[in-house]
Amino acid sequence: MSNVYELVAKGGPIMVPIVGLSILTIARSLERAWFWYQLISQEDKVVHDVLEAAHYDLNLAAAIAKRAEHLPIGRFLLAPLRLKHPTPETFHLALEVASDKELIEMHQGDKLFESVVGLAPLLGLLGTVTGLILTFTNLNIGGGSSAGTEKAAAGIGEALTATAGGMITAIMALAIHRVLVTFQAKQLDYFSIVGGELELIYRQMWYEQSLHQSRQSQVNSHYPVPLTPSER
């Protein structure tokens, strides 16, 4: 721990915001890692149970999705299932709106990582400039003073340490951000596939059958079946 403190101290005062950005990056990355772990580890079972139940009972499918409401996939599937006798267009619209809302939550933290990627190298560059200024201020060419040489060396060390700290922080934030972007893109594709399957089930198993039964009842009301002699 003391070695880390000494290394940070060598970077000068500019290392304080750089260390702060690195702490924010690590904290947010841990929160996002927990979020994606929960989602990826549970969503397949939720999707399987909801789609399986949707073939037989929409209320049961909605209840299963509601139990998984703490997950984005649960809220996504619940959005159209909670509607009362929707048309296919309304069903599809509910899926789209829910997908957009969940995508916003998945993008949480992106702005922080993008800001760190932009700010950390600039702070490191600022530390380089201040370190070089300190170096040339204390550099006494031809003076032969060991104290001046030591101060000049400390300035160079400050410049290099700040530069390295800014680059490391930016690289870490960029790597984490790219991983999250990959997860977000895959999740959006997954939502599209699952939503399409649920929509197809609703159209085939419920809406079209209901429409067919309604038309059949209208036909029967216009053309009643004749009574048999025994029924007369």
CSV table of C-alpha atoms in Angstrom, one decimal:
chain,number,residue,atom,x,y,z
A,1,MET,CA,0.0,0.0,0.0
A,2,SER,CA,2.9,2.3,0.8
A,3,ASN,CA,4.5,1.6,-2.5
A,4,VAL,CA,1.2,2.7,-4.3
A,5,TYR,CA,1.1,5.9,-2.2
A,6,GLU,CA,4.7,6.7,-3.0
A,7,LEU,CA,4.1,6.1,-6.7
A,8,VAL,CA,1.0,8.4,-6.7
A,9,ALA,CA,2.9,11.0,-4.7
A,10,LYS,CA,5.7,11.0,-7.4
A,11,GLY,CA,3.1,12.0,-9.9
A,12,GLY,CA,2.4,15.3,-8.2
A,13,PRO,CA,-0.9,17.0,-7.4
A,14,ILE,CA,-2.3,16.1,-10.9
A,15,MET,CA,-2.4,12.5,-9.8
A,16,VAL,CA,-5.3,13.3,-7.4
A,17,PRO,CA,-8.0,13.7,-10.1
A,18,ILE,CA,-6.5,10.8,-12.1
A,19,VAL,CA,-6.7,8.5,-9.1
A,20,GLY,CA,-10.3,9.8,-8.5
A,21,LEU,CA,-11.2,9.0,-12.1
A,22,SER,CA,-9.7,5.5,-11.8
A,23,ILE,CA,-11.7,4.8,-8.5
A,24,LEU,CA,-14.9,6.0,-10.2
A,25,THR,CA,-14.2,3.7,-13.2
A,26,ILE,CA,-13.5,0.7,-11.0
A,27,ALA,CA,-16.6,1.3,-8.9
A,28,ARG,CA,-18.9,1.7,-11.9
A,29,SER,CA,-17.4,-1.3,-13.7
A,30,LEU,CA,-18.1,-3.5,-10.6
A,31,GLU,CA,-21.7,-2.3,-10.5
A,32,ARG,CA,-22.1,-3.0,-14.3
A,33,ALA,CA,-20.4,-6.4,-13.9
A,34,TRP,CA,-23.0,-7.4,-11.2
A,35,PHE,CA,-25.8,-6.1,-13.4
A,36,TRP,CA,-24.8,-8.1,-16.4
A,37,TYR,CA,-24.0,-11.2,-14.4
A,38,GLN,CA,-27.5,-11.3,-12.9
A,39,LEU,CA,-29.1,-10.7,-16.3
A,40,ILE,CA,-27.0,-13.2,-18.4
A,41,SER,CA,-27.2,-15.9,-15.8
A,42,GLN,CA,-31.0,-15.8,-15.4
A,43,GLU,CA,-32.5,-14.5,-18.5
A,44,ASP,CA,-32.5,-17.8,-20.5
A,45,LYS,CA,-34.6,-19.6,-17.9
A,46,VAL,CA,-37.0,-16.7,-17.7
A,47,VAL,CA,-37.5,-16.6,-21.4
A,48,HIS,CA,-38.0,-20.3,-21.7
A,49,ASP,CA,-40.6,-20.4,-18.9
A,50,VAL,CA,-42.5,-17.4,-20.3
A,51,LEU,CA,-42.6,-18.6,-23.9
A,52,GLU,CA,-43.6,-22.1,-22.8
A,53,ALA,CA,-46.4,-20.8,-20.7
A,54,ALA,CA,-47.6,-18.3,-23.4
A,55,HIS,CA,-48.6,-21.3,-25.6
A,56,TYR,CA,-51.3,-22.3,-23.0
A,57,ASP,CA,-52.0,-19.4,-20.6
A,58,LEU,CA,-51.1,-15.7,-21.1
A,59,ASN,CA,-51.9,-14.9,-17.5
A,60,LEU,CA,-49.5,-17.5,-16.3
A,61,ALA,CA,-46.8,-16.2,-18.7
A,62,ALA,CA,-47.4,-12.7,-17.3
A,63,ALA,CA,-47.1,-14.0,-13.8
A,64,ILE,CA,-43.8,-15.6,-14.6
A,65,ALA,CA,-42.5,-12.4,-16.2
A,66,LYS,CA,-43.7,-10.4,-13.2
A,67,ARG,CA,-41.7,-12.6,-10.8
A,68,ALA,CA,-38.6,-11.7,-12.9
A,69,GLU,CA,-39.5,-8.0,-13.0
A,70,HIS,CA,-36.2,-7.2,-11.3
A,71,LEU,CA,-34.5,-8.2,-14.5
A,72,PRO,CA,-34.7,-6.2,-17.8
A,73,ILE,CA,-35.8,-9.3,-19.7
A,74,GLY,CA,-38.7,-9.8,-17.2
A,75,ARG,CA,-39.9,-6.2,-17.6
A,76,PHE,CA,-39.5,-6.5,-21.4
A,77,LEU,CA,-41.7,-9.6,-21.6
A,78,LEU,CA,-44.2,-8.3,-19.1
A,79,ALA,CA,-44.9,-5.1,-21.0
A,80,PRO,CA,-47.1,-6.7,-23.7
A,81,LEU,CA,-48.4,-9.5,-21.6
A,82,ARG,CA,-50.1,-7.1,-19.1
A,83,LEU,CA,-52.2,-5.6,-21.8
A,84,LYS,CA,-55.9,-6.7,-22.1
A,85,HIS,CA,-56.7,-8.3,-25.5
A,86,PRO,CA,-54.2,-6.1,-27.5
A,87,THR,CA,-54.1,-6.1,-31.3
A,88,PRO,CA,-50.8,-7.4,-32.8
A,89,GLU,CA,-49.8,-3.8,-33.6
A,90,THR,CA,-50.3,-2.7,-29.9
A,91,PHE,CA,-48.5,-5.9,-28.8
A,92,HIS,CA,-45.5,-5.0,-31.0
A,93,LEU,CA,-45.5,-1.4,-29.9
A,94,ALA,CA,-45.4,-2.4,-26.2
A,95,LEU,CA,-42.4,-4.6,-27.0
A,96,GLU,CA,-40.6,-1.7,-28.8
A,97,VAL,CA,-41.3,0.8,-26.0
A,98,ALA,CA,-40.1,-1.7,-23.3
A,99,SER,CA,-37.0,-2.5,-25.3
A,100,ASP,CA,-36.1,1.2,-25.6
A,101,LYS,CA,-36.6,1.8,-21.9
A,102,GLU,CA,-34.4,-1.2,-20.9
A,103,LEU,CA,-31.7,-0.1,-23.4
A,104,ILE,CA,-31.5,3.2,-21.6
A,105,GLU,CA,-30.8,1.4,-18.3
A,106,MET,CA,-28.2,-0.8,-20.0
A,107,HIS,CA,-26.3,2.3,-21.2
A,108,GLN,CA,-25.9,3.6,-17.6
A,109,GLY,CA,-22.2,4.3,-17.0
A,110,ASP,CA,-21.4,4.8,-20.7
A,111,LYS,CA,-21.0,8.6,-20.3
A,112,LEU,CA,-18.7,8.1,-17.3
A,113,PHE,CA,-16.4,5.8,-19.2
A,114,GLU,CA,-16.4,8.1,-22.2
A,115,SER,CA,-15.6,11.1,-20.0
A,116,VAL,CA,-12.7,9.2,-18.4
A,117,VAL,CA,-11.3,8.1,-21.8
A,118,GLY,CA,-11.3,11.8,-22.8
A,119,LEU,CA,-10.2,13.4,-19.5
A,120,ALA,CA,-7.5,11.0,-18.2
A,121,PRO,CA,-5.0,11.4,-21.0
A,122,LEU,CA,-5.4,15.2,-20.9
A,123,LEU,CA,-4.8,15.2,-17.2
A,124,GLY,CA,-1.7,13.0,-17.8
A,125,LEU,CA,-0.5,15.4,-20.4
A,126,LEU,CA,-1.1,18.3,-18.0
A,127,GLY,CA,1.0,16.4,-15.4
A,128,THR,CA,3.7,16.0,-18.1
A,129,VAL,CA,3.8,19.7,-18.8
A,130,THR,CA,3.9,20.7,-15.1
A,131,GLY,CA,6.6,18.1,-14.4
A,132,LEU,CA,8.7,19.5,-17.3
A,133,ILE,CA,8.2,23.0,-16.0
A,134,LEU,CA,9.5,21.9,-12.6
A,135,THR,CA,12.4,20.2,-14.3
A,136,PHE,CA,13.6,23.2,-16.2
A,137,THR,CA,12.9,25.5,-13.3
A,138,ASN,CA,15.3,23.5,-11.1
A,139,LEU,CA,17.8,22.6,-13.8
A,140,ASN,CA,21.0,24.6,-13.2
A,141,ILE,CA,23.2,23.8,-16.2
A,142,GLY,CA,26.9,24.1,-15.3
A,143,GLY,CA,26.1,24.9,-11.6
A,144,GLY,CA,27.2,21.5,-10.4
A,145,SER,CA,24.6,21.5,-7.6
A,146,SER,CA,23.4,18.1,-6.6
A,147,ALA,CA,20.2,19.5,-5.1
A,148,GLY,CA,19.2,21.1,-8.3
A,149,THR,CA,19.9,17.9,-10.2
A,150,GLU,CA,17.7,15.9,-7.8
A,151,LYS,CA,14.9,18.4,-8.1
A,152,ALA,CA,15.2,18.2,-11.9
A,153,ALA,CA,15.1,14.4,-11.8
A,154,ALA,CA,12.0,14.6,-9.5
A,155,GLY,CA,10.3,16.8,-12.1
A,156,ILE,CA,11.0,14.3,-14.8
A,157,GLY,CA,9.7,11.5,-12.6
A,158,GLU,CA,6.5,13.5,-11.9
A,159,ALA,CA,6.0,14.1,-15.7
A,160,LEU,CA,6.4,10.4,-16.6
A,161,THR,CA,4.3,9.1,-13.6
A,162,ALA,CA,1.4,11.5,-14.4
A,163,THR,CA,1.5,10.5,-18.1
A,164,ALA,CA,1.5,6.8,-17.3
A,165,GLY,CA,-1.3,7.2,-14.7
A,166,GLY,CA,-3.5,9.1,-17.2
A,167,MET,CA,-2.9,6.5,-20.0
A,168,ILE,CA,-3.5,3.5,-17.7
A,169,THR,CA,-6.8,5.0,-16.5
A,170,ALA,CA,-8.0,5.8,-20.0
A,171,ILE,CA,-7.1,2.4,-21.4
A,172,MET,CA,-8.9,0.7,-18.5
A,173,ALA,CA,-12.0,2.8,-19.0
A,174,LEU,CA,-11.9,2.2,-22.8
A,175,ALA,CA,-11.6,-1.5,-22.5
A,176,ILE,CA,-14.5,-1.7,-20.0
A,177,HIS,CA,-16.6,0.5,-22.2
A,178,ARG,CA,-16.0,-1.6,-25.3
A,179,VAL,CA,-17.0,-4.8,-23.4
A,180,LEU,CA,-20.2,-3.2,-22.2
A,181,VAL,CA,-21.0,-2.0,-25.7
A,182,THR,CA,-20.6,-5.6,-26.9
A,183,PHE,CA,-23.0,-6.8,-24.2
A,184,GLN,CA,-25.5,-4.1,-25.1
A,185,ALA,CA,-25.5,-5.0,-28.8
A,186,LYS,CA,-25.9,-8.7,-28.1
A,187,GLN,CA,-28.7,-8.0,-25.6
A,188,LEU,CA,-30.5,-5.8,-28.1
A,189,ASP,CA,-30.4,-8.7,-30.7
A,190,TYR,CA,-31.6,-11.1,-28.0
A,191,PHE,CA,-34.5,-8.8,-27.2
A,192,SER,CA,-35.4,-8.7,-30.8
A,193,ILE,CA,-35.4,-12.5,-31.2
A,194,VAL,CA,-37.3,-13.2,-28.0
A,195,GLY,CA,-39.8,-10.4,-28.7
A,196,GLY,CA,-40.4,-11.8,-32.2
A,197,GLU,CA,-41.1,-15.3,-30.8
A,198,LEU,CA,-43.5,-14.0,-28.2
A,199,GLU,CA,-45.3,-11.9,-30.8
A,200,LEU,CA,-45.6,-14.9,-33.1
A,201,ILE,CA,-47.0,-17.0,-30.3
A,202,TYR,CA,-49.6,-14.3,-29.5
A,203,ARG,CA,-50.6,-14.0,-33.1
A,204,GLN,CA,-51.0,-17.7,-33.8
A,205,MET,CA,-52.2,-19.1,-30.5
A,206,TRP,CA,-54.5,-16.3,-29.3
A,207,TYR,CA,-55.3,-13.4,-31.7
A,208,GLU,CA,-55.9,-15.4,-34.9
A,209,GLN,CA,-57.8,-18.1,-33.0
A,210,SER,CA,-59.9,-15.5,-31.3
A,211,LEU,CA,-60.6,-13.7,-34.6
A,212,HIS,CA,-61.5,-17.0,-36.2
A,213,GLN,CA,-63.9,-17.9,-33.4
A,214,SER,CA,-65.5,-14.5,-33.6
A,215,ARG,CA,-66.1,-14.8,-37.3
A,216,GLN,CA,-67.4,-18.3,-36.8
A,217,SER,CA,-69.9,-17.2,-34.2
A,218,GLN,CA,-71.0,-14.4,-36.6
A,219,VAL,CA,-71.6,-16.9,-39.4
A,220,ASN,CA,-73.6,-19.2,-37.0
A,221,SER,CA,-75.7,-16.3,-35.9
A,222,HIS,CA,-76.6,-15.5,-39.5
A,223,TYR,CA,-77.1,-19.1,-40.6
A,224,PRO,CA,-78.4,-21.1,-37.6
A,225,VAL,CA,-78.1,-24.8,-37.7
A,226,PRO,CA,-81.6,-26.4,-38.4
A,227,LEU,CA,-83.1,-28.4,-35.6
A,228,THR,CA,-83.5,-32.1,-36.0
A,229,PRO,CA,-87.0,-33.7,-35.7
A,230,SER,CA,-86.2,-34.9,-32.2
A,231,GLU,CA,-85.2,-31.4,-31.1
A,232,ARG,CA,-88.4,-30.0,-32.5
